[in-house]
Amino acid sequence: MPLFRYTALSPAGETLAGTMEAARAEDVVARLQEQGHLPVQVASGDAAGGEGVAALFRRAALDDAGVLQFTQQLATLLAAGQALDRALGTLVELPERPEGRRVIERIRDAVRGGLPLSAALEQQHGLFPRLYVNLVRAGEAGGGLQPALARLADHLERSAALRAQLVSALVYPVLLLLMVGAVVVLLLAFVVPQFDELLRSAEVTLPWYTEAVLATGLFLRAWGLPIFVAAGLVALAVLRHLRRPGPRAAFDAWLLDRPRLGPLAARFETARLARTLGTLLGNGVPLLASLGIARQSVANVALGEALAQATEDVKGGQGLGFALARTKRFPRLAVQMVQVGEESGELGGMLLKVADAFDAETRRALERALSALVPLVTLLMAVVVGIVIMAVLVPIYQLTSNAGVL
């Protein structure tokens, strides 16, 4: 989710500056207003060059793992019968970094000052997402803060587990691709040119593939570094361009229309949306409010726009399943399960089942794709290395054969 920098005035007239994650700048303004602050300036996190580069190396005071640990421990302490302020005081020493300890200290002091936990979390400059804050607020309103925190911890844990599985599944293929690229570049740029003078001075006719390999090696040796730098700059420019709303929406829509990648991306996003929406409904958050919050969990802009369109249909009195079906963006199975959940009055539980089903399906699809990718990359590396070796060894063999004849 994009990062925004903001400047605002507190009710006491103090100037507040910080960063906040949100889908749009308008969401940052709305969230600041909900906290009682007056927004002065909201800008993209990469608007300033030095700040944007520094932000790449800046760690959040509480990362995702820290937020999950904080939530689990707080739910456990509350279940054991401890008062909220005492539980927060116990958790002050939980983070290893002093920045994290200061965050929990601020939350504890705000709660001791009379603020509800949700308001104290909201004051932490976007460290706790809107989903998190609203689930806590719903638990406070229903008198069930501890169950709400327990459900929230389960939601965060499942999301973190899915991300970890995806990362671990992609590590080996990515490393293999990098190794293949490095081996090919080393062979072409450093090994092959060593044979160029020898082969061209010999009285043998070089095959066309040897000519091609030698020319490629010499070209990479002369222009490899500028090409690498230019490719990196082009990649950065493309990524920066895709962060703009219009190009990002067009790219996400194009991705959803791809034969194999589109359904996989739709299932992954639907699983995350269903789990977020089901968790919100299970904690008593109204459907329309849940849809507005859950939209921020959708990374694909085209699907987010489809969800916004479905939300408008729900406001007009349509069922959620019918509204999602009209967009023609969400998987048919998910839409049918949502309709069954609405008819049975168990929409929240059915959405969590949708999330479990699509999480499992996404993992299986990725495992199948990666199981086919690894041997394919290995075969590609063997073919490329074989061509390079053959392009060098065949002329050398011809040369030695001619020398033996003479």
XYZ file of N, CA and C in Angstrom, residues 94-336:
729
model
N 8.187 -5.465 25.644
C 8.127 -6.539 24.650
C 8.999 -6.261 23.422
N 8.913 -5.083 22.778
C 9.734 -4.854 21.575
C 11.214 -4.764 21.918
N 12.047 -5.254 21.005
C 13.490 -5.171 21.213
C 14.026 -3.775 20.936
N 13.409 -3.060 19.996
C 13.892 -1.741 19.609
C 13.234 -0.668 20.479
N 13.976 0.376 20.844
C 13.401 1.428 21.704
C 12.245 2.156 21.038
N 12.249 2.277 19.700
C 11.135 2.940 19.018
C 9.825 2.193 19.262
N 9.879 0.863 19.215
C 8.683 0.064 19.476
C 8.207 0.204 20.908
N 9.151 0.247 21.856
C 8.765 0.417 23.267
C 8.095 1.772 23.487
N 8.572 2.804 22.767
C 7.960 4.122 22.925
C 6.533 4.141 22.371
N 6.296 3.382 21.304
C 4.930 3.302 20.762
C 3.985 2.734 21.803
N 4.362 1.623 22.427
C 3.482 0.998 23.430
C 3.349 1.897 24.657
N 4.403 2.619 25.000
C 4.309 3.571 26.116
C 3.274 4.652 25.814
N 3.279 5.163 24.564
C 2.307 6.192 24.204
C 0.878 5.628 24.263
N 0.712 4.403 23.808
C -0.621 3.784 23.874
C -1.058 3.615 25.324
N -0.155 3.128 26.178
C -0.482 2.949 27.601
C -0.836 4.273 28.261
N -0.046 5.305 27.998
C -0.321 6.605 28.615
C -1.654 7.176 28.136
N -1.973 6.987 26.842
C -3.245 7.484 26.333
C -4.418 6.756 26.978
N -4.286 5.447 27.165
C -5.357 4.672 27.815
C -5.502 5.083 29.272
N -4.398 5.285 29.966
C -4.469 5.733 31.356
C -5.050 7.134 31.466
N -4.912 7.909 30.369
C -5.494 9.245 30.358
C -6.986 9.262 30.043
N -7.574 8.108 29.807
C -9.012 8.040 29.590
C -9.452 7.725 28.179
N -8.517 7.612 27.232
C -8.892 7.299 25.859
C -9.157 5.802 25.702
N -10.090 5.424 24.855
C -10.236 4.001 24.529
C -9.029 3.511 23.738
N -8.833 2.199 23.728
C -7.669 1.630 23.046
C -7.669 1.980 21.563
N -8.845 1.956 20.927
C -8.911 2.256 19.492
C -8.413 3.669 19.195
N -8.785 4.631 20.035
C -8.327 6.011 19.827
C -6.822 6.120 20.061
N -6.319 5.393 21.054
C -4.874 5.417 21.312
C -4.104 4.820 20.140
N -4.640 3.762 19.544
C -3.987 3.158 18.385
C -4.022 4.096 17.191
N -5.118 4.832 17.047
C -5.267 5.748 15.924
C -4.260 6.885 15.963
N -3.772 7.198 17.146
C -2.833 8.304 17.298
C -1.400 7.942 16.915
N -1.163 6.694 16.509
C 0.210 6.243 16.274
C 0.658 6.421 14.825
N 0.113 7.439 14.156
C 0.583 7.842 12.826
C 0.582 6.694 11.816
N -0.494 5.920 11.789
C -0.651 4.904 10.758
C 0.073 3.597 11.006
N 0.687 3.419 12.189
C 1.341 2.143 12.484
C 0.338 0.998 12.537
N -0.875 1.296 12.984
C -1.933 0.297 13.053
C -2.945 0.611 11.954
N -3.157 -0.315 11.011
C -4.037 -0.037 9.877
C -5.467 0.252 10.317
N -6.224 0.818 9.376
C -7.609 1.155 9.661
C -8.418 -0.087 10.028
N -8.127 -1.214 9.369
C -8.785 -2.473 9.710
C -8.560 -2.807 11.173
N -7.340 -2.700 11.627
C -6.992 -3.017 13.008
C -7.770 -2.134 13.976
N -7.726 -0.835 13.726
C -8.381 0.116 14.632
C -9.890 -0.126 14.681
N -10.509 -0.376 13.535
C -11.957 -0.567 13.510
C -12.373 -1.865 14.165
N -11.581 -2.915 14.053
C -11.896 -4.151 14.758
C -11.823 -3.953 16.271
N -10.810 -3.228 16.716
C -10.695 -2.936 18.149
C -11.876 -2.077 18.604
N -12.255 -1.069 17.787
C -13.386 -0.218 18.144
C -14.694 -1.026 18.220
N -14.873 -1.953 17.276
C -16.074 -2.796 17.311
C -16.085 -3.673 18.549
N -14.917 -4.203 18.934
C -14.855 -5.005 20.147
C -15.161 -4.192 21.386
N -14.686 -2.944 21.427
C -14.993 -2.073 22.573
C -16.485 -1.770 22.645
N -17.082 -1.500 21.483
C -18.511 -1.174 21.474
C -19.355 -2.357 21.898
N -18.939 -3.577 21.547
C -19.713 -4.762 21.900
C -19.333 -5.358 23.229
N -18.395 -4.747 23.945
C -17.989 -5.276 25.239
C -17.136 -6.524 25.141
N -16.558 -6.783 23.981
C -15.744 -7.984 23.802
C -14.396 -7.650 23.212
N -13.597 -6.859 23.913
C -12.301 -6.443 23.388
C -11.362 -7.637 23.243
N -11.345 -8.519 24.235
C -10.429 -9.660 24.167
C -10.762 -10.601 23.007
N -12.039 -10.983 22.795
C -12.329 -11.818 21.610
C -11.991 -11.111 20.298
N -12.217 -9.796 20.247
C -11.885 -9.060 19.028
C -10.386 -9.095 18.766
N -9.578 -8.931 19.816
C -8.131 -8.993 19.653
C -7.684 -10.401 19.259
N -8.351 -11.417 19.815
C -7.999 -12.788 19.457
C -8.298 -13.059 17.978
N -9.459 -12.596 17.497
C -9.783 -12.770 16.075
C -8.809 -11.976 15.201
N -8.463 -10.795 15.659
C -7.533 -9.965 14.903
C -6.157 -10.619 14.831
N -5.712 -11.199 15.949
C -4.418 -11.887 15.951
C -4.447 -13.075 14.991
N -5.567 -13.806 14.974
C -5.687 -14.937 14.047
C -5.644 -14.454 12.595
N -6.329 -13.327 12.328
C -6.320 -12.760 10.980
C -4.911 -12.355 10.556
N -4.200 -11.675 11.445
C -2.833 -11.241 11.126
C -1.897 -12.430 10.950
N -2.079 -13.455 11.785
C -1.214 -14.634 11.711
C -1.418 -15.381 10.405
N -2.679 -15.526 9.984
C -2.955 -16.212 8.723
C -2.393 -15.420 7.541
N -2.555 -14.106 7.579
C -2.025 -13.280 6.492
C -0.509 -13.362 6.433
N 0.138 -13.319 7.603
C 1.598 -13.419 7.644
C 2.064 -14.794 7.169
N 1.324 -15.854 7.523
C 1.697 -17.204 7.097
C 1.610 -17.339 5.584
N 0.567 -16.753 4.984
C 0.431 -16.823 3.529
C 1.574 -16.071 2.844
N 1.904 -14.878 3.348
C 3.021 -14.126 2.761
C 4.331 -14.892 2.893
N 4.544 -15.510 4.065
C 5.785 -16.264 4.275
C 5.864 -17.460 3.335
N 4.741 -18.142 3.114
C 4.736 -19.278 2.201
C 5.046 -18.837 0.772
N 4.473 -17.716 0.369
C 4.743 -17.214 -0.971
C 6.218 -16.846 -1.137
N 6.764 -16.166 -0.131
C 8.173 -15.749 -0.219
C 9.094 -16.968 -0.244
N 8.842 -17.929 0.657
C 9.704 -19.108 0.705
C 9.598 -19.933 -0.576
N 8.400 -19.957 -1.179
C 8.234 -20.708 -2.422
C 8.955 -20.038 -3.585
N 9.101 -18.716 -3.531
C 9.717 -17.988 -4.634
C 11.230 -17.853 -4.494
N 11.765 -18.110 -3.304
C 13.192 -17.874 -3.075
C 14.045 -18.735 -3.993
N 13.790 -20.048 -4.036
C 14.648 -20.935 -4.834
C 14.573 -20.619 -6.327
N 13.371 -20.472 -6.928
C 13.353 -20.117 -8.361
C 14.041 -18.799 -8.669
N 13.874 -17.805 -7.813
C 14.514 -16.513 -8.059
C 16.037 -16.646 -7.983
N 16.529 -17.369 -6.966
C 17.981 -17.582 -6.865
C 18.497 -18.358 -8.065
N 17.720 -19.334 -8.519
C 18.142 -20.117 -9.675
C 18.210 -19.250 -10.930
N 17.215 -18.379 -11.106
C 17.239 -17.468 -12.256
C 18.433 -16.528 -12.194
N 18.725 -16.013 -11.010
C 19.891 -15.133 -10.864
C 21.183 -15.876 -11.171
N 21.272 -17.121 -10.732
C 22.476 -17.913 -11.010
C 22.617 -18.172 -12.506
N 21.491 -18.496 -13.156
C 21.532 -18.721 -14.597
C 22.019 -17.463 -15.313
N 21.446 -16.329 -14.953
C 21.859 -15.073 -15.570
C 23.319 -14.771 -15.331
N 23.786 -15.000 -14.087
C 25.179 -14.711 -13.773
C 26.130 -15.627 -14.551
N 25.785 -16.915 -14.638
C 26.638 -17.861 -15.365
C 26.717 -17.491 -16.845
N 25.575 -17.172 -17.441
C 25.556 -16.825 -18.865
C 26.366 -15.559 -19.125
N 26.189 -14.548 -18.281
C 26.928 -13.296 -18.467
C 28.424 -13.520 -18.303
N 28.823 -14.287 -17.293
C 30.250 -14.557 -17.088
C 30.847 -15.303 -18.279
N 30.119 -16.297 -18.790
C 30.625 -17.046 -19.934
C 30.779 -16.156 -21.160
N 29.733 -15.375 -21.437
C 29.747 -14.574 -22.657
C 30.689 -13.383 -22.564
N 30.713 -12.729 -21.420
C 31.467 -11.478 -21.314
C 32.931 -11.685 -20.959
N 33.283 -12.812 -20.298
C 34.656 -12.965 -19.822
C 35.370 -14.197 -20.381
N 34.636 -15.284 -20.584
C 35.284 -16.508 -21.054
C 35.375 -16.538 -22.577
N 34.249 -16.309 -23.252
C 34.206 -16.411 -24.713
C 35.179 -15.441 -25.390
N 35.265 -14.166 -24.975
C 36.211 -13.259 -25.670
C 37.670 -13.707 -25.608
N 38.022 -14.553 -24.634
C 39.394 -15.035 -24.544
C 39.762 -15.906 -25.751
N 38.749 -16.544 -26.349
C 39.007 -17.414 -27.503
C 38.843 -16.690 -28.839
N 38.417 -15.441 -28.818
C 38.107 -14.749 -30.063
C 39.340 -14.614 -30.965
N 40.438 -14.106 -30.407
C 41.651 -13.892 -31.219
C 42.214 -15.216 -31.716
N 42.193 -16.245 -30.836
C 42.719 -17.554 -31.225
C 41.933 -18.144 -32.392
N 40.600 -18.095 -32.283
C 39.777 -18.728 -33.304
C 39.820 -17.961 -34.620
N 39.863 -16.633 -34.554
C 39.847 -15.851 -35.797
C 41.199 -15.893 -36.510
N 42.288 -16.130 -35.769
C 43.607 -16.222 -36.410
C 43.863 -17.595 -37.021
N 43.049 -18.567 -36.611
C 43.223 -19.923 -37.154
C 42.596 -20.019 -38.536
N 43.111 -20.926 -39.342
C 42.605 -21.086 -40.705
C 41.462 -22.103 -40.714
N 40.406 -21.777 -39.984
C 39.206 -22.612 -39.961
C 38.002 -21.717 -40.207
N 36.994 -22.302 -40.799
C 35.757 -21.570 -41.027
C 34.876 -21.695 -39.786
N 34.573 -20.570 -39.181
C 33.779 -20.585 -37.948
C 32.311 -20.795 -38.279
N 31.641 -21.712 -37.572
C 30.197 -21.895 -37.786
C 29.443 -20.624 -37.426
N 28.209 -20.527 -37.929
C 27.417 -19.312 -37.686
C 27.118 -19.112 -36.215
N 26.886 -20.227 -35.473
C 26.572 -20.071 -34.048
C 27.806 -19.621 -33.267
N 29.009 -20.014 -33.730
C 30.219 -19.521 -33.067
C 30.391 -18.031 -33.310
N 30.140 -17.596 -34.559
C 30.192 -16.166 -34.865
C 29.215 -15.390 -33.983
N 28.002 -15.949 -33.825
C 26.984 -15.259 -33.016
C 27.400 -15.179 -31.558
N 27.933 -16.281 -31.012
C 28.344 -16.290 -29.604
C 29.518 -15.346 -29.379
N 30.496 -15.359 -30.289
C 31.639 -14.455 -30.144
C 31.209 -12.989 -30.223
N 30.314 -12.686 -31.170
C 29.845 -11.301 -31.295
C 29.082 -10.870 -30.052
N 28.280 -11.781 -29.519
C 27.525 -11.458 -28.292
C 28.468 -11.227 -27.123
N 29.490 -12.073 -27.000
C 30.443 -11.909 -25.909
C 31.196 -10.597 -25.989
N 31.658 -10.241 -27.190
C 32.380 -8.980 -27.350
C 31.478 -7.780 -27.084
N 30.209 -7.905 -27.526
C 29.268 -6.809 -27.293
C 29.017 -6.616 -25.799
N 28.819 -7.719 -25.067
C 28.589 -7.616 -23.627
C 29.823 -7.090 -22.907
N 30.997 -7.488 -23.391
C 32.212 -7.013 -22.731
C 32.378 -5.512 -22.904
N 31.974 -4.991 -24.062
C 32.134 -3.559 -24.327
C 31.002 -2.728 -23.748
N 29.771 -3.269 -23.822
C 28.603 -2.472 -23.460
C 27.782 -3.070 -22.319
N 28.261 -4.105 -21.674
C 27.472 -4.777 -20.641
C 27.106 -3.870 -19.480
N 28.100 -3.136 -18.953
C 27.831 -2.272 -17.799
C 26.857 -1.147 -18.139
N 27.053 -0.413 -19.265
C 26.048 0.609 -19.604
C 24.656 0.028 -19.812
N 24.568 -1.155 -20.434
C 23.256 -1.775 -20.642
C 22.619 -2.127 -19.300
N 23.416 -2.663 -18.370
C 22.904 -3.019 -17.050
C 22.378 -1.791 -16.314
N 23.149 -0.696 -16.350
C 22.726 0.543 -15.685
C 21.464 1.097 -16.344
N 21.435 1.094 -17.685
C 20.264 1.605 -18.393
C 19.031 0.767 -18.093
N 19.194 -0.567 -18.040
C 18.059 -1.437 -17.728
C 17.534 -1.162 -16.322
N 18.463 -0.934 -15.368
C 18.029 -0.611 -14.014
C 17.263 0.699 -13.955
N 17.746 1.721 -14.678
C 17.052 3.007 -14.687
C 15.677 2.891 -15.350
N 15.601 2.116 -16.432
C 14.301 1.913 -17.091
C 13.332 1.199 -16.158
N 13.841 0.172 -15.436
C 12.980 -0.551 -14.503
C 12.465 0.371 -13.401
N 13.341 1.236 -12.863
C 12.907 2.179 -11.829
C 11.874 3.156 -12.377
N 12.084 3.625 -13.612
C 11.133 4.553 -14.218
C 9.778 3.888 -14.432
N 9.799 2.629 -14.867
C 8.529 1.905 -15.071
C 7.809 1.702 -13.748
N 8.552 1.298 -12.707
C 7.926 1.104 -11.398
C 7.348 2.410 -10.857
N 8.079 3.489 -11.052
C 7.580 4.794 -10.589
C 6.332 5.188 -11.374
N 6.338 4.903 -12.676
C 5.168 5.210 -13.512
C 3.957 4.398 -13.068
N 4.177 3.133 -12.706
C 3.062 2.275 -12.317
C 2.504 2.622 -10.936
N 3.203 3.471 -10.188
C 2.659 3.907 -8.900
C 1.608 4.995 -9.068
N 1.525 5.562 -10.260
C 0.489 6.564 -10.523
C -0.846 5.856 -10.699
N -1.950 6.471 -10.246
C -3.246 5.777 -10.246
C -3.682 5.276 -11.612
N -3.578 6.117 -12.651
C -4.055 5.718 -13.969
C -3.296 4.538 -14.552
N -1.964 4.637 -14.691
C -1.205 3.496 -15.218
C -1.325 2.245 -14.357
N -1.387 2.418 -13.026
C -1.513 1.242 -12.159
C -2.845 0.533 -12.397
N -3.922 1.296 -12.528
C -5.235 0.692 -12.785
C -5.243 -0.040 -14.122
N -4.638 0.571 -15.149
C -4.592 -0.070 -16.467
C -3.761 -1.355 -16.417
N -2.639 -1.329 -15.719
C -1.805 -2.530 -15.624
C -2.526 -3.641 -14.856
N -3.177 -3.291 -13.741
C -3.881 -4.303 -12.952
C -5.032 -4.913 -13.738
N -5.738 -4.082 -14.518
C -6.810 -4.618 -15.356
C -6.249 -5.550 -16.421
N -5.118 -5.168 -17.020
C -4.466 -6.029 -18.015
C -4.040 -7.350 -17.387
N -3.519 -7.294 -16.151
C -3.076 -8.505 -15.467
C -4.234 -9.465 -15.229
N -5.382 -8.926 -14.833
C -6.546 -9.780 -14.566
C -7.060 -10.464 -15.824
N -6.784 -9.886 -16.990
C -7.258 -10.460 -18.246
C -6.295 -11.488 -18.825
N -5.128 -11.700 -18.195
C -4.192 -12.704 -18.711
C -4.743 -14.100 -18.424
N -4.553 -15.049 -19.335
C -5.171 -16.372 -19.196
C -4.798 -17.108 -17.911
N -3.541 -17.126 -17.524
C -3.131 -17.887 -16.340
C -2.870 -17.001 -15.127
N -2.214 -15.876 -15.346
C -1.904 -14.991 -14.222
C -3.154 -14.324 -13.658
N -4.112 -13.986 -14.541
C -5.307 -13.289 -14.089
C -6.098 -14.057 -13.050
N -6.500 -15.307 -13.305
C -7.239 -16.065 -12.288
C -6.454 -16.261 -10.998
N -5.128 -16.454 -11.109
C -4.319 -16.624 -9.904
C -4.317 -15.351 -9.068
N -4.128 -14.196 -9.724
C -4.150 -12.923 -9.000
C -5.523 -12.659 -8.395
N -6.587 -12.985 -9.131
C -7.942 -12.764 -8.623
C -8.214 -13.639 -7.403
N -7.766 -14.899 -7.425
C -7.982 -15.783 -6.279
C -7.212 -15.296 -5.064
N -5.964 -14.844 -5.292
C -5.158 -14.361 -4.169
C -5.795 -13.128 -3.520
N -6.207 -12.165 -4.348
C -6.818 -10.945 -3.814
C -8.175 -11.245 -3.184
N -8.945 -12.158 -3.778
C -10.252 -12.510 -3.223
C -10.105 -13.159 -1.858
N -9.094 -14.004 -1.692
C -8.860 -14.638 -0.397
C -8.564 -13.594 0.674
N -7.709 -12.623 0.343
C -7.372 -11.583 1.322
C -8.582 -10.707 1.628
N -9.351 -10.361 0.589
C -10.549 -9.551 0.791
C -11.574 -10.293 1.631
N -11.809 -11.580 1.328
C -12.809 -12.354 2.052
C -12.423 -12.505 3.519
N -11.131 -12.734 3.790
C -10.727 -12.882 5.191
C -10.881 -11.562 5.951
N -10.521 -10.474 5.324
C -10.679 -9.174 5.982
C -12.154 -8.862 6.230
N -12.976 -9.062 5.210
C -14.400 -8.755 5.328
C -15.075 -9.680 6.330
N -14.728 -10.974 6.293
C -15.320 -11.911 7.246
C -14.927 -11.603 8.675
N -13.688 -11.198 8.889
C -13.247 -10.842 10.243
C -13.983 -9.606 10.748
N -14.167 -8.618 9.881
C -14.888 -7.403 10.272
C -16.338 -7.718 10.625
N -17.012 -8.487 9.780
C -18.407 -8.826 10.050
C -18.534 -9.664 11.318
N -17.564 -10.561 11.541
C -17.598 -11.382 12.745
C -17.437 -10.582 14.018
N -16.836 -9.401 13.912
C -16.668 -8.535 15.074
C -17.773 -7.494 15.189
N -18.807 -7.624 14.369
C -19.964 -6.740 14.505
C -19.897 -5.453 13.725
N -18.926 -5.300 12.827
C -18.860 -4.092 12.004
C -19.916 -4.204 10.907
N -20.734 -3.165 10.674
C -21.770 -3.226 9.629
C -21.167 -3.493 8.254
N -22.002 -4.050 7.371
C -21.513 -4.479 6.067
C -20.932 -3.329 5.254
N -21.634 -2.208 5.172
C -21.147 -1.104 4.355
C -19.815 -0.556 4.892
N -19.735 -0.417 6.208
C -18.473 0.037 6.792
C -17.369 -0.991 6.557
N -17.713 -2.276 6.642
C -16.732 -3.333 6.404
C -16.221 -3.291 4.971
N -17.115 -3.041 4.023
C -16.698 -2.966 2.623
C -15.736 -1.809 2.397
N -16.008 -0.671 3.023
C -15.112 0.469 2.884
C -13.737 0.208 3.464
N -13.698 -0.497 4.599
C -12.408 -0.804 5.217
C -11.679 -1.889 4.428
N -12.436 -2.927 4.023
C -11.816 -4.058 3.335
C -11.235 -3.662 1.986
N -11.750 -2.609 1.387
C -11.223 -2.185 0.095
C -9.750 -1.820 0.194
N -9.310 -1.353 1.351
C -7.907 -0.975 1.511
C -6.977 -2.185 1.521
N -7.538 -3.387 1.742
C -6.706 -4.589 1.732
C -6.495 -5.132 0.326
N -7.191 -4.573 -0.668
C -7.091 -5.052 -2.049
C -5.970 -4.291 -2.735
N -4.901 -4.996 -3.104
C -3.760 -4.346 -3.753
C -4.008 -4.090 -5.229
N -4.829 -4.927 -5.878
C -5.117 -4.759 -7.294
C -6.131 -3.632 -7.472
N -5.719 -2.565 -8.161
C -6.571 -1.379 -8.290
C -7.859 -1.701 -9.044
N -7.778 -2.534 -10.090
C -8.974 -2.876 -10.858
C -9.992 -3.608 -9.992
N -9.521 -4.523 -9.147
C -10.433 -5.207 -8.234
C -10.967 -4.249 -7.174
N -10.129 -3.304 -6.737
C -10.602 -2.304 -5.779
C -11.707 -1.447 -6.366
N -11.570 -1.065 -7.647
C -12.626 -0.292 -8.295
C -13.896 -1.130 -8.459
N -13.734 -2.425 -8.753
C -14.897 -3.311 -8.850
C -15.596 -3.436 -7.504
N -14.822 -3.502 -6.424
C -15.421 -3.578 -5.088
C -16.148 -2.286 -4.744
N -15.583 -1.134 -5.154
C -16.261 0.145 -4.925
C -17.605 0.181 -5.671
N -17.613 -0.339 -6.897
C -18.862 -0.406 -7.654
C -19.863 -1.320 -6.960
N -19.392 -2.464 -6.441
C -20.279 -3.373 -5.714
C -20.808 -2.717 -4.442
N -19.987 -1.925 -3.784
C -20.429 -1.230 -2.565
C -21.575 -0.275 -2.868
N -21.481 0.430 -3.997
C -22.570 1.328 -4.378
C -23.857 0.546 -4.638
N -23.742 -0.642 -5.236
C -24.929 -1.471 -5.465
C -25.528 -1.944 -4.149
N -24.667 -2.274 -3.174
C -25.155 -2.696 -1.860
C -25.867 -1.537 -1.175
N -25.328 -0.326 -1.319
C -26.007 0.844 -0.763
C -27.396 1.025 -1.374
N -27.538 0.633 -2.641
C -28.824 0.748 -3.314
C -29.787 -0.365 -2.985
N -29.397 -1.292 -2.123
C -30.309 -2.342 -1.690
C -30.044 -3.707 -2.291
N -29.005 -3.855 -3.120
C -28.695 -5.151 -3.710
C -27.912 -6.010 -2.720
N -28.001 -7.323 -2.909
C -27.210 -8.226 -2.098
C -25.745 -8.178 -2.498
N -24.868 -8.532 -1.570
C -23.441 -8.471 -1.849
C -23.060 -9.443 -2.962
N -23.608 -10.651 -2.930
C -23.290 -11.633 -3.963
C -23.689 -11.152 -5.346
N -24.891 -10.586 -5.464
C -25.350 -10.056 -6.749
C -24.467 -8.896 -7.194
N -24.088 -8.024 -6.254
C -23.257 -6.867 -6.601
C -21.878 -7.304 -7.074
N -21.297 -8.307 -6.419
C -19.990 -8.794 -6.851
C -20.086 -9.477 -8.215
N -21.176 -10.190 -8.463
C -21.347 -10.870 -9.748
C -21.452 -9.864 -10.894
N -22.069 -8.716 -10.650
C -22.230 -7.711 -11.700
C -20.902 -7.155 -12.176
N -19.894 -7.131 -11.303
C -18.600 -6.582 -11.700
C -17.846 -7.501 -12.658
N -18.146 -8.804 -12.624
C -17.491 -9.806 -13.473
C -15.975 -9.826 -13.262
N -15.555 -9.460 -12.063
C -14.132 -9.449 -11.743
C -13.749 -10.523 -10.727
N -14.711 -10.958 -9.910
C -14.406 -11.876 -8.832
C -14.731 -13.308 -9.253
N -13.993 -14.307 -8.747
C -14.232 -15.701 -9.137
C -15.672 -16.127 -8.872
N -16.215 -16.930 -9.793
C -17.621 -17.330 -9.696
C -17.883 -18.127 -8.428
N -16.945 -18.995 -8.037
C -17.149 -19.792 -6.822
C -17.286 -18.903 -5.600
N -16.466 -17.866 -5.520
C -16.551 -16.953 -4.375
C -17.895 -16.242 -4.357
N -18.364 -15.807 -5.513
C -19.656 -15.124 -5.591
C -20.778 -16.055 -5.146
N -20.744 -17.305 -5.603
C -21.792 -18.259 -5.229
C -21.773 -18.542 -3.738
